[in-house]
PDB file of C-alpha atoms in Angstrom:
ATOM      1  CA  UNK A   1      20.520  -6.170  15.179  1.00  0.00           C
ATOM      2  CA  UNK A   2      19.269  -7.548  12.023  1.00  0.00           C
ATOM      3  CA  UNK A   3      20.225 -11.702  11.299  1.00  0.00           C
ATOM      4  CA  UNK A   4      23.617 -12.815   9.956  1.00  0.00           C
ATOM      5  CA  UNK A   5      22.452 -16.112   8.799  1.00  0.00           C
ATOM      6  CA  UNK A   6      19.705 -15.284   6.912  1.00  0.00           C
ATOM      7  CA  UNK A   7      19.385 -17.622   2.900  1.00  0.00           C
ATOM      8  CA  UNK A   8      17.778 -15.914   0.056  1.00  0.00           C
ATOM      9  CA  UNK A   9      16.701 -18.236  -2.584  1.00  0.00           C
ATOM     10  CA  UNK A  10      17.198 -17.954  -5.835  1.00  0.00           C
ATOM     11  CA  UNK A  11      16.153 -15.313  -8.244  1.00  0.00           C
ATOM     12  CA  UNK A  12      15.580 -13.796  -4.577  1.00  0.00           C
ATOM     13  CA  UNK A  13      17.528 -10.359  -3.435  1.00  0.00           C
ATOM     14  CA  UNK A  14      17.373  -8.032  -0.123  1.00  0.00           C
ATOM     15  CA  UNK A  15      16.585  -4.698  -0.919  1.00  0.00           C
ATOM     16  CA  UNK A  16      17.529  -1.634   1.342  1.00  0.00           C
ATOM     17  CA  UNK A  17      14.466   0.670   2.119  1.00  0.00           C
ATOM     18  CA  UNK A  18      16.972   3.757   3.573  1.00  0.00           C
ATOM     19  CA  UNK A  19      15.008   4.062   6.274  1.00  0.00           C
ATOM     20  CA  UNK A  20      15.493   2.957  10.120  1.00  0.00           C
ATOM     21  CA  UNK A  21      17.489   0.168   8.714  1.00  0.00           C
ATOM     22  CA  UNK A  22      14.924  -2.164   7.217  1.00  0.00           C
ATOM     23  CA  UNK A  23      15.362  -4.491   4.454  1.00  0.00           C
ATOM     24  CA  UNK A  24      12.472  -6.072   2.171  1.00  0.00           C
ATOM     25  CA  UNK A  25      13.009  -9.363   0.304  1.00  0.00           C
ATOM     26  CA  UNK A  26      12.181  -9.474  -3.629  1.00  0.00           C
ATOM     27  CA  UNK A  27      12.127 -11.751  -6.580  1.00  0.00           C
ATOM     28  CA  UNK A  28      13.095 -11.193  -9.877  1.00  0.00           C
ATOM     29  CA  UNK A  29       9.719 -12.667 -11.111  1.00  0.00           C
ATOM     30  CA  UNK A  30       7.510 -11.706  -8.689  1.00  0.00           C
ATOM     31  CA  UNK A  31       6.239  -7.955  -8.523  1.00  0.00           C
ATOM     32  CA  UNK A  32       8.471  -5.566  -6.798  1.00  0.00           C
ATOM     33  CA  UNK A  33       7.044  -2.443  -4.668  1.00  0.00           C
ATOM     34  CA  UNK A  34       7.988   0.997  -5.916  1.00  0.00           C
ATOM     35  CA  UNK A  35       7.530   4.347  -5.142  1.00  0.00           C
ATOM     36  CA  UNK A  36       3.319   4.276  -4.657  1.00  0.00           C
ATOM     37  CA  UNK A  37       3.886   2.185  -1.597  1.00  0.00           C
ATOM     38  CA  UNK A  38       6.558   4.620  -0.350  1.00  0.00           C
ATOM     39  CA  UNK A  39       4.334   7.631  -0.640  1.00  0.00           C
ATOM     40  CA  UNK A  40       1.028   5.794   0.749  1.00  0.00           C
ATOM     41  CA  UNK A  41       2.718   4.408   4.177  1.00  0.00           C
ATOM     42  CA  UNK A  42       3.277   8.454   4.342  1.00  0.00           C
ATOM     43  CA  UNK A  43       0.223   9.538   3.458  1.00  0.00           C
ATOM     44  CA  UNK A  44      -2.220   7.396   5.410  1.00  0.00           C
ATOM     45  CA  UNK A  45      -3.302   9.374   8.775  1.00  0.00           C
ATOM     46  CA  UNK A  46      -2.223   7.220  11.265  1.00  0.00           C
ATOM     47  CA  UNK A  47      -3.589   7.512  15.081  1.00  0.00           C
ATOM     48  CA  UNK A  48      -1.521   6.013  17.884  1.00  0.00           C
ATOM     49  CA  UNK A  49      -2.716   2.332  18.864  1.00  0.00           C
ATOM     50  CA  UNK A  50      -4.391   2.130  15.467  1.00  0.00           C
ATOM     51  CA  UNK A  51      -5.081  -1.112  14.189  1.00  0.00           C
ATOM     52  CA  UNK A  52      -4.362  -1.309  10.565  1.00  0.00           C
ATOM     53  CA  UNK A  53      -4.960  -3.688   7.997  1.00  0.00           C
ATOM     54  CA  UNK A  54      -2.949  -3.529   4.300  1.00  0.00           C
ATOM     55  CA  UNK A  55      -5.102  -5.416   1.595  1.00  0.00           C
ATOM     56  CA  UNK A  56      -2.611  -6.836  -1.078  1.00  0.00           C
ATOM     57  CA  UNK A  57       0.541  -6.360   0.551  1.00  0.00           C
ATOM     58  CA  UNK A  58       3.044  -7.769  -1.885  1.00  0.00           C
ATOM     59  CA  UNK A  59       6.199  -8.159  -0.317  1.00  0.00           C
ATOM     60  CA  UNK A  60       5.178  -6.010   2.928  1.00  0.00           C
ATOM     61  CA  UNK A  61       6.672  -3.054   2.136  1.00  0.00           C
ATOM     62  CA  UNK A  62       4.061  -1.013   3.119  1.00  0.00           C
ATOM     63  CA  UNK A  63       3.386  -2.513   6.962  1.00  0.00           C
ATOM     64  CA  UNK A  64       7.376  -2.371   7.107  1.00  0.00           C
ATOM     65  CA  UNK A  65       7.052   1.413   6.710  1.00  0.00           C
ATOM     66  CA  UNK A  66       4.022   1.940   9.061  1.00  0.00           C
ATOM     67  CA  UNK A  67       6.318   0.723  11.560  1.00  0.00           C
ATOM     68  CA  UNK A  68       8.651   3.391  11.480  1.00  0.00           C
ATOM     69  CA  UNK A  69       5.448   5.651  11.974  1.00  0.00           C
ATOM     70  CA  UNK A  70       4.838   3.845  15.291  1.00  0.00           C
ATOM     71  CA  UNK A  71       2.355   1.480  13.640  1.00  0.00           C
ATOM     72  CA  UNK A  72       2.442  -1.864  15.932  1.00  0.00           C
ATOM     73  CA  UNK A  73      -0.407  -3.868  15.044  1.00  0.00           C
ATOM     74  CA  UNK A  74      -0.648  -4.364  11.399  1.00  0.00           C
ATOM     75  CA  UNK A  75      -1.856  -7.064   8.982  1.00  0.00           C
ATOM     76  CA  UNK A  76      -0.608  -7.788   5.690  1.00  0.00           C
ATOM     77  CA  UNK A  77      -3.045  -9.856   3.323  1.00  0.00           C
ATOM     78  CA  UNK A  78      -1.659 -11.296   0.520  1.00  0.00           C
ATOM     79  CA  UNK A  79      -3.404 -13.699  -2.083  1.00  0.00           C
ATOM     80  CA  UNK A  80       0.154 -15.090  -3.640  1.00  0.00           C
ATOM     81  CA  UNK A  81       1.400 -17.847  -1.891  1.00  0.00           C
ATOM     82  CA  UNK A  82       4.950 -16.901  -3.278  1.00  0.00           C
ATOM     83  CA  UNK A  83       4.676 -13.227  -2.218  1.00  0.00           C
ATOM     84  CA  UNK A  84       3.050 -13.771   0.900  1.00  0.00           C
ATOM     85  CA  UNK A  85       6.278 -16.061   1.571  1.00  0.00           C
ATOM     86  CA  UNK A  86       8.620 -13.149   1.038  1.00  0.00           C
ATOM     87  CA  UNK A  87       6.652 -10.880   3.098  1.00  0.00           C
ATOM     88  CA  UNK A  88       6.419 -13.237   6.153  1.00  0.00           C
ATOM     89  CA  UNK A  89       9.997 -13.723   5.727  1.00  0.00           C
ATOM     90  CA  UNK A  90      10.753  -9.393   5.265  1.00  0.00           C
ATOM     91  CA  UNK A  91       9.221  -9.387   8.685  1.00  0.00           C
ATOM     92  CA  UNK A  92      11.064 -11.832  10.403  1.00  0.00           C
ATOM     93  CA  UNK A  93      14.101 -10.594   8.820  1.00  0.00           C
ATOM     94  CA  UNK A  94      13.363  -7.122  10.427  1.00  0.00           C
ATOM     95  CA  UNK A  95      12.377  -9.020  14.318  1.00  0.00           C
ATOM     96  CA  UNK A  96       9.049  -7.154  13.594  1.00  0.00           C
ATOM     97  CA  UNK A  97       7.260 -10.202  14.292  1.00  0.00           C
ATOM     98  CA  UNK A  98       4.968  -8.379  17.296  1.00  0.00           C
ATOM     99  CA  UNK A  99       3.984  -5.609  15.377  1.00  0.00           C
ATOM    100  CA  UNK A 100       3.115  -6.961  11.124  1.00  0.00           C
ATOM    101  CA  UNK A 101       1.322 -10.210  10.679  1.00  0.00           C
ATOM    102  CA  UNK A 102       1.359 -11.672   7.397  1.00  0.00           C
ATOM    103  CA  UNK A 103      -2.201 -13.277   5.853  1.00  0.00           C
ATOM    104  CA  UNK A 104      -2.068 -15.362   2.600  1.00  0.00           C
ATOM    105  CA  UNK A 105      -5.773 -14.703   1.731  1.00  0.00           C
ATOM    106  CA  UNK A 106      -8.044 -13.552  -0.557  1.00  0.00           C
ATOM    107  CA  UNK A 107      -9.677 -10.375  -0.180  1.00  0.00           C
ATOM    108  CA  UNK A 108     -12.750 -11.136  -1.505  1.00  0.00           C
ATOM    109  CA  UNK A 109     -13.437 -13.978   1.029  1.00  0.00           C
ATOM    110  CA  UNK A 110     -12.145 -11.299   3.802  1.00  0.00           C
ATOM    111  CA  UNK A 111     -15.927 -12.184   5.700  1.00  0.00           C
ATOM    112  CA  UNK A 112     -14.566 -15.778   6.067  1.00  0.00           C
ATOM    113  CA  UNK A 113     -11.081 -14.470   7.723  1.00  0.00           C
ATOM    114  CA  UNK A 114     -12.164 -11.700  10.038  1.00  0.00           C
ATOM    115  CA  UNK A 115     -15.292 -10.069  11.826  1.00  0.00           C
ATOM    116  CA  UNK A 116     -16.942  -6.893  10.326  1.00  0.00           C
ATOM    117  CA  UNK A 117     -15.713  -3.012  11.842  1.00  0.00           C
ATOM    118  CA  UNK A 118     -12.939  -4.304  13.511  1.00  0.00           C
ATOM    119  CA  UNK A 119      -9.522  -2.275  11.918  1.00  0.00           C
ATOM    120  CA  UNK A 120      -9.016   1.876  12.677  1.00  0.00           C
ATOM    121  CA  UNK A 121      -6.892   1.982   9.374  1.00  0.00           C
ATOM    122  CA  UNK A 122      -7.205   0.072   5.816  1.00  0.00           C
ATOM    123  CA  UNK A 123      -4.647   0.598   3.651  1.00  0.00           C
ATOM    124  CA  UNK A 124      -4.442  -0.219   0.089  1.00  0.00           C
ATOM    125  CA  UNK A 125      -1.610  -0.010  -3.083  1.00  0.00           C
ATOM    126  CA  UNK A 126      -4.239  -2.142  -5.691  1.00  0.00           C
ATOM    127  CA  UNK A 127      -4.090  -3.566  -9.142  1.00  0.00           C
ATOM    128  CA  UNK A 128      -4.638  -0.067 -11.454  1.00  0.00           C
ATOM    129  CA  UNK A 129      -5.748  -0.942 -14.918  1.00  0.00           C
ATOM    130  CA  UNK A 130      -9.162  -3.215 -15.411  1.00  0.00           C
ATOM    131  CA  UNK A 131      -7.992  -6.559 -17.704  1.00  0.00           C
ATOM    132  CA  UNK A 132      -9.272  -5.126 -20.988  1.00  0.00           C
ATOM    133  CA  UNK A 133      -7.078  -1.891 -20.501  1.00  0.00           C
ATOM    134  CA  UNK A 134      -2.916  -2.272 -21.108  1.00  0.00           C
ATOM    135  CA  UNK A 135      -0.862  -5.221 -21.813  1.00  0.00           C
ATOM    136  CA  UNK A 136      -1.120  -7.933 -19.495  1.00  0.00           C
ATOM    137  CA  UNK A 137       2.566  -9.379 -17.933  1.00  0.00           C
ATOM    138  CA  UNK A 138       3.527 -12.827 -19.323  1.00  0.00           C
ATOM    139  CA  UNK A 139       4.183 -13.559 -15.315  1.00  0.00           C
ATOM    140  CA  UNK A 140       0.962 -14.317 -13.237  1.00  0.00           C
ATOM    141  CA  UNK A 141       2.061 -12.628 -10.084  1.00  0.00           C
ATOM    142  CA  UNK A 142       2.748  -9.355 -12.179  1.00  0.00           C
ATOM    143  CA  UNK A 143      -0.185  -9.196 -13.870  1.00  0.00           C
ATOM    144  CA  UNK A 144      -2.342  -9.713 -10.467  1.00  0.00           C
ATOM    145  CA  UNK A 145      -0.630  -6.552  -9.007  1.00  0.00           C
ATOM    146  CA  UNK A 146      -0.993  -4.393 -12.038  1.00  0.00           C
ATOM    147  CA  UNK A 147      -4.350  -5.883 -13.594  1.00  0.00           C
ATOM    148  CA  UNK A 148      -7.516  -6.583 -12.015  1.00  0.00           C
ATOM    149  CA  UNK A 149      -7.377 -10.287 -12.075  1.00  0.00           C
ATOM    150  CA  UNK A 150      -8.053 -11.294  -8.813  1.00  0.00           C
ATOM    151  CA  UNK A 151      -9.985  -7.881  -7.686  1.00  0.00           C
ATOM    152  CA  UNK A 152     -11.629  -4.630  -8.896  1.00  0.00           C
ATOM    153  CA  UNK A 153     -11.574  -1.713  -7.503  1.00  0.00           C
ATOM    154  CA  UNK A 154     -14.876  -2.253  -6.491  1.00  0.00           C
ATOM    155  CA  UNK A 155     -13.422  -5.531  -4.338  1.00  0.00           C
ATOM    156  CA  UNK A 156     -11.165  -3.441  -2.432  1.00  0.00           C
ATOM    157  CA  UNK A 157     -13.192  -0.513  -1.457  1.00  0.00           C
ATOM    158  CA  UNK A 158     -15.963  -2.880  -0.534  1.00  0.00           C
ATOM    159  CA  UNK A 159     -13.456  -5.107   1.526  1.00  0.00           C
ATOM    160  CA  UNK A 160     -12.158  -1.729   3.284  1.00  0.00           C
ATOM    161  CA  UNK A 161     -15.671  -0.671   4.311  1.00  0.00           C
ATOM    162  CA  UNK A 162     -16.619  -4.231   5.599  1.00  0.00           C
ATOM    163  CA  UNK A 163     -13.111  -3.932   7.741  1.00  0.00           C
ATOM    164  CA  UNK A 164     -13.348  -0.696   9.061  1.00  0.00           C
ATOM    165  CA  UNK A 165     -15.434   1.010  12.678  1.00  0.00           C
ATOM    166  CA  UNK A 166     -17.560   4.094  12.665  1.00  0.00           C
ATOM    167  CA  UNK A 167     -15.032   6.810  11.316  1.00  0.00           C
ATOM    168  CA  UNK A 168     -12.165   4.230  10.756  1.00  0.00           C
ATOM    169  CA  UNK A 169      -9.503   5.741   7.878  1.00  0.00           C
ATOM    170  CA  UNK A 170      -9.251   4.413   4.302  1.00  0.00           C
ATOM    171  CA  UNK A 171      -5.544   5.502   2.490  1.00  0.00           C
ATOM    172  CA  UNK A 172      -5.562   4.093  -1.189  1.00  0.00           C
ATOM    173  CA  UNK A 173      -2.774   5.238  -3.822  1.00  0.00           C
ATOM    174  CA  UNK A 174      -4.177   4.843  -7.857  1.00  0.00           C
ATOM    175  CA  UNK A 175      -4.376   6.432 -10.951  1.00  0.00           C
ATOM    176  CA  UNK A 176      -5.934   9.713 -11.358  1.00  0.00           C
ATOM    177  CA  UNK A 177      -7.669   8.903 -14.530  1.00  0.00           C
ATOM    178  CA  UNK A 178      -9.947   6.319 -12.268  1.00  0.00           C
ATOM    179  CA  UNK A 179     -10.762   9.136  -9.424  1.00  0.00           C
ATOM    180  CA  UNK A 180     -13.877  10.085 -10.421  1.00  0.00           C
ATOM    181  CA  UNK A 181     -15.062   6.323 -10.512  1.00  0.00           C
ATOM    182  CA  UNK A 182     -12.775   5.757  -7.153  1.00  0.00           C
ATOM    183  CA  UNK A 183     -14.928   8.781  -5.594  1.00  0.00           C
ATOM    184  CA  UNK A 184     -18.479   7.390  -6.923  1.00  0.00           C
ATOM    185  CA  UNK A 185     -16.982   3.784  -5.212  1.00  0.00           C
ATOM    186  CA  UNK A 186     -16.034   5.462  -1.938  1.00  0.00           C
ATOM    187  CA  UNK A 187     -19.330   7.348  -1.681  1.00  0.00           C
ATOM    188  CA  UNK A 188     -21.859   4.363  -2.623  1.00  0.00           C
ATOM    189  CA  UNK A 189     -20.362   2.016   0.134  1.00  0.00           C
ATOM    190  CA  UNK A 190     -20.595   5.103   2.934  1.00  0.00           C
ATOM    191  CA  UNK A 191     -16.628   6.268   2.528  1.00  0.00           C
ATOM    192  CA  UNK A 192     -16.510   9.750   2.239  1.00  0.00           C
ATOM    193  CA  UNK A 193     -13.238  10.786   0.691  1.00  0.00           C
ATOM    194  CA  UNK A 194     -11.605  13.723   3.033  1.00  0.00           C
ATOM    195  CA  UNK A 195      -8.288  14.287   1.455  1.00  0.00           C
ATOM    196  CA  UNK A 196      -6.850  14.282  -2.032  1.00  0.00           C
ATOM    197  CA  UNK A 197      -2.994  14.856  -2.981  1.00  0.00           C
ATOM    198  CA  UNK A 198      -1.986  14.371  -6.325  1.00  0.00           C
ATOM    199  CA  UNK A 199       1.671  12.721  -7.233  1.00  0.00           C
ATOM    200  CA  UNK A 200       3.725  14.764 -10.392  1.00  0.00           C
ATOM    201  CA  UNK A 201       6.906  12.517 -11.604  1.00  0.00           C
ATOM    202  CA  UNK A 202       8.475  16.753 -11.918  1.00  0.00           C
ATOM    203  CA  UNK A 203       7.161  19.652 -11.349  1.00  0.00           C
ATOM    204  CA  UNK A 204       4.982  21.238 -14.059  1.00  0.00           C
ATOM    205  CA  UNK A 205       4.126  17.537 -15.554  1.00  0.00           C
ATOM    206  CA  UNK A 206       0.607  16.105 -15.468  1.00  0.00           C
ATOM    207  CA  UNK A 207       0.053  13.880 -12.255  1.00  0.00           C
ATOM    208  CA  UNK A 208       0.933  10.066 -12.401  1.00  0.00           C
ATOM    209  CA  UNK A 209      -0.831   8.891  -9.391  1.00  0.00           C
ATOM    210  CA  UNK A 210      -3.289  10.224  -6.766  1.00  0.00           C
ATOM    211  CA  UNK A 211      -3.170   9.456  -3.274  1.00  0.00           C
ATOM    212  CA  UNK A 212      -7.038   9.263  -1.374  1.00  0.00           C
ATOM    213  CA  UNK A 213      -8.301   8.677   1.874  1.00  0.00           C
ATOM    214  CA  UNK A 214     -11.532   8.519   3.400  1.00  0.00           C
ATOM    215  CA  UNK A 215     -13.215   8.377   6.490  1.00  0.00           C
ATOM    216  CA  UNK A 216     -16.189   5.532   7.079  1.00  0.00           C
ATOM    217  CA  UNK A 217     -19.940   8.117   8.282  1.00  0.00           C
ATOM    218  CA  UNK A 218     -18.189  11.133   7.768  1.00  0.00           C
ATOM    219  CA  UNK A 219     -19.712  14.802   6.193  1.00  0.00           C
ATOM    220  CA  UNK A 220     -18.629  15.687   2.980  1.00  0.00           C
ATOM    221  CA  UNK A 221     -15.987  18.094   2.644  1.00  0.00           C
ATOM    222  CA  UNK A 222     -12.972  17.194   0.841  1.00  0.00           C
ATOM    223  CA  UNK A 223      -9.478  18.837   1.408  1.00  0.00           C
ATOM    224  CA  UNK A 224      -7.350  18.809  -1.851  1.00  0.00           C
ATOM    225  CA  UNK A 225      -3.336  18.838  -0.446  1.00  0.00           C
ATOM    226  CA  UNK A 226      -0.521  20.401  -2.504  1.00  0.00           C
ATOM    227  CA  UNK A 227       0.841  18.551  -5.343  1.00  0.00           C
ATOM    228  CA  UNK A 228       3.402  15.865  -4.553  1.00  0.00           C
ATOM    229  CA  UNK A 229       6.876  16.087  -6.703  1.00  0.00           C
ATOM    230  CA  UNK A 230       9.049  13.145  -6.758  1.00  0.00           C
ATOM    231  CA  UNK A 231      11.691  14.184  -8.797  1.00  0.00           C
ATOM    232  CA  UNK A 232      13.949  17.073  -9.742  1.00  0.00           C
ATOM    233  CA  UNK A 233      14.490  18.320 -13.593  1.00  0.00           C
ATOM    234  CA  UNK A 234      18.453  17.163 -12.806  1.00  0.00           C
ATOM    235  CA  UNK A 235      16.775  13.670 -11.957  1.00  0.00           C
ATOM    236  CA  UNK A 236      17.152  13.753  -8.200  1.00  0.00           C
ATOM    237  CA  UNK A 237      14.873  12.971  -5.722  1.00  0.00           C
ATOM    238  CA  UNK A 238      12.849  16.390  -4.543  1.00  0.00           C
ATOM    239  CA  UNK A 239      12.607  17.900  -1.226  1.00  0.00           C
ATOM    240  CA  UNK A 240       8.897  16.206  -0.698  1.00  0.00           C
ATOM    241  CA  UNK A 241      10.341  12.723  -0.925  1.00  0.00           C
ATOM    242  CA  UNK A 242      13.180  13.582   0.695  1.00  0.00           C
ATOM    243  CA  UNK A 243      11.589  14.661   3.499  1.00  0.00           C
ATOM    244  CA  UNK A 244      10.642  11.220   3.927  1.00  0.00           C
ATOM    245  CA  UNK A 245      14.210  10.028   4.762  1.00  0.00           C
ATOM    246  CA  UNK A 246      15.607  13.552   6.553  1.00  0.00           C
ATOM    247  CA  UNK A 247      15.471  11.186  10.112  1.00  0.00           C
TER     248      UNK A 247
END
């Protein structure tokens, strides 16, 4: 049973995730998970007893949906003070406190925080565009999920290979005009991607993210899934996403 006496601040709103009743907190000015995290807490290869780390968490949506996977030992880290906040507070609202710790941190200091090899699973949903590319959101927090303010792309992969054991998992969601420089990334730091599914807002339209994961010593050999479809032509949500829910 979820709390009856639980305060939102204001500007602050609980947000249904249709799924084994959990809830996530969000602010209007703060940056507010959408469908990448959804499809990357599915597509991350998840072993039982796995302990999984999700660099840049935002308002842990993404450990909140591992947990209906039969994740139990995840950490969120989050650099926003604010965000980190709601996340803590998403958790405790959902009693999932012995399964999803919550980290305000920065994960370019992650060496100062944790010892090297020590996660089976990194997960990450990071900032897509470099600064110089796209228009840059008049609200800080925004523009540190969506722009690479406080880390590259470089910054995250490097964090994930520091993290992870011998043949530990690496699930990252992006955009697919960066995969050949997110391959190149993955390669040089000894992450060798493994599977590749590309996301399609409808069927027949060019893809508008890519989901990747790699494995840490592995052979080369990369399996490309079938496309992804999140929408119908009528506007609903298509079978793949669907699936998702059908529990």
């Amino acid at each position: 049973m979820k709390r009856t006496d639980f305060l939102l601040a204001d500007g602050e709103r609980l947000d249904d995730l249709q799924i084994d009743g959990l809830k996530v907190i969000q602010h209007k000015d703060q940056f507010r998970f959408s469908v990448d995290a959804v499809l990357l807490s599915h597509f991350a290869h998840l072993k039982k007893k796995s302990r999984v780390l999700d660099l840049g968490t935002g308002t842990g949506v993404i450990p909140l949906l591992l947990t209906t996977r039969g994740a139990d030992n995840i950490t969120g880290i989050e650099i926003n003070a604010v965000m980190a906040d709601l996340a803590k507070r998403s958790v405790k609202y959902n009693q999932l406190e012995d399964k999803i710790k919550i980290v305000q941190w920065d994960l370019r200091e992650i060496r100062n925080l944790f010892q090297a090899s020590i996660f089976d699973l990194v997960v990450a949903n990071p900032p897509y565009r470099p600064v110089k590319q796209g228009k840059i959101s008049e609200l800080d927090a925004v523009a540190i999920a969506r722009h690479e303010v406080s880390a590259t792309l470089e910054d995250v992969v490097m964090t994930a290979r520091y993290l992870l054991n011998m043949r530990g998992r690496f699930a990252m969601v992006h955009l697919p005009e960066r995969l050949a420089e997110i391959i190149v990334v993955m390669h040089s730091v000894g992450i060798e991607p493994k599977r590749l599914q590309f996301v399609h807002s409808k069927m027949g339209k060019m893809p508008v993210l890519v989901l990747i994961e790699g494995v840490v010593g592995a052979r080369s050999g990369l399996i490309v899934e079938k496309p992804f479809t999140i929408y119908n032509e009528d506007g609903s949500y298509h079978k793949d996403i669907m699936e998702y829910y059908a529990r």
